[in-house]
Amino acid sequence: MRLQHARFVRTALAAALLAAGVSACVPLAMVGGATATGLVITDRRSPSTQLADQGIETRASRAAGEVLGDRGHVNLTSYFRKVLITGEVPSEQDRQRVQAAVSGVGDVAGVVNELAVGPNSSITQRANDAGVTAKVKTNLLNANGVPANSIKVVTERGTTYLMGRLTQRETQLATEVTRTTGGVDRVVRVIDFISEQAALHPSDPSGQSSGPTPVSDAPGSGAAAPSAASTPAATGAVTQPVTQPTIQQAPQPIQVQTLPPVKK
């Protein structure tokens, strides 16, 4: 049984690293907690923005590594120049130091600091996260009206993060698909809202635009909800809460709003 478990963990971690694609993690000893997926072919970012995000991940990884050395486990994912920081660090001071270092990297438009203070996640947890990311991505691909290849999916300790440039309708659909995927404990959205017209004709020629304001789930935000007949509550599916962080420039704190699960 131990041999089978070890093989499973190695296979899952290999899949996680392959799925990570252009995502960056600070030094090799710290790799493996988060998994991310996203295809360049149908990405709504321009090629220059995609290259900018890759460069940001590399520089942010170096900056975080200089702060932590071989302590902690940190993953950095940049999408449209917004950087998501996930993983674990030994102290709150380390958490803030990593955020400050990443915020100071050139071209970074905003930072979402989801670092946890505590011991590094286990190999088993990271393997489970890899499996959850794979399931979420598959479900998004199979969902009508969801531009799955324009969504980057990251999972850390059971929390699944969605990053992308989406319409309100697409965001709602992607959220519901993710919330009802087995193994997802929480959903965090780092989304730039775009119009339906922009979704049909993506335009980002310079790669330097900061893009639309991130979506907020606060009352009055205007987010369209699915009809009652189509919600997971109506079908009896298990749903998980959703969090939408407000992206802030350092040194301002990040405000996080959590929505309760859909009632059955």
Coordinates of N, CA and C in Angstrom, one line a residue, residues 1 9 14 20 47 49 80 83 100 104 108 129 136 143 156-157 177 179 206 222 227 232 237 261:
M1 N 0.8 -1.2 0.0 CA 0.0 0.0 0.0 C 0.9 1.3 0.0
V9 N 1.4 9.8 -5.3 CA 1.8 11.1 -5.0 C 2.8 11.6 -6.1
A14 N 3.8 15.2 -10.5 CA 4.3 15.4 -11.9 C 3.2 16.2 -12.7
A20 N 1.3 23.5 -14.2 CA 1.6 24.8 -13.8 C 2.0 25.7 -14.9
P47 N -0.2 38.7 -26.7 CA 1.1 38.0 -26.5 C 2.1 38.8 -25.6
T49 N 1.3 40.9 -23.2 CA 0.8 40.8 -21.8 C 1.2 39.4 -21.2
F80 N -2.6 39.2 -16.1 CA -2.9 40.6 -16.4 C -2.3 41.5 -15.4
V83 N -0.8 39.8 -9.3 CA 0.0 38.7 -8.8 C -0.8 38.0 -7.6
A100 N 5.3 42.9 0.3 CA 6.0 44.1 0.0 C 7.0 43.9 -1.1
G104 N 6.8 45.5 -5.1 CA 7.8 46.3 -5.6 C 8.4 45.9 -6.9
V108 N 4.0 45.2 -11.9 CA 2.9 44.6 -11.1 C 1.9 45.7 -10.8
D129 N -4.4 18.8 -4.1 CA -4.7 20.1 -4.8 C -4.5 20.0 -6.3
V136 N -11.4 20.7 -11.7 CA -12.1 22.0 -12.0 C -11.9 22.4 -13.4
A143 N -18.3 22.8 -19.6 CA -19.4 23.7 -19.3 C -19.7 24.7 -20.5
E156 N -4.8 25.7 -3.7 CA -3.9 25.6 -2.6 C -4.6 25.3 -1.3
R157 N -4.3 24.1 -0.7 CA -4.9 23.7 0.5 C -6.5 23.7 0.4
V177 N -19.6 26.4 -11.5 CA -19.0 25.1 -11.9 C -17.9 24.8 -10.8
R179 N -17.6 25.9 -7.7 CA -18.2 25.7 -6.3 C -18.7 24.3 -6.2
S206 N -1.0 46.9 -26.2 CA 0.3 47.3 -25.6 C 0.8 46.4 -24.5
G222 N -24.0 44.6 -9.4 CA -24.7 44.4 -10.7 C -24.4 43.0 -11.3
S227 N -30.6 31.7 -13.2 CA -31.9 31.5 -12.8 C -32.0 30.5 -11.7
P232 N -27.1 25.4 -8.5 CA -26.8 24.2 -7.8 C -27.8 23.9 -6.7
A237 N -26.9 20.1 -5.7 CA -25.5 19.9 -5.7 C -24.8 20.6 -4.5
P261 N -22.3 29.6 1.1 CA -22.7 28.7 0.1 C -24.1 28.9 -0.3

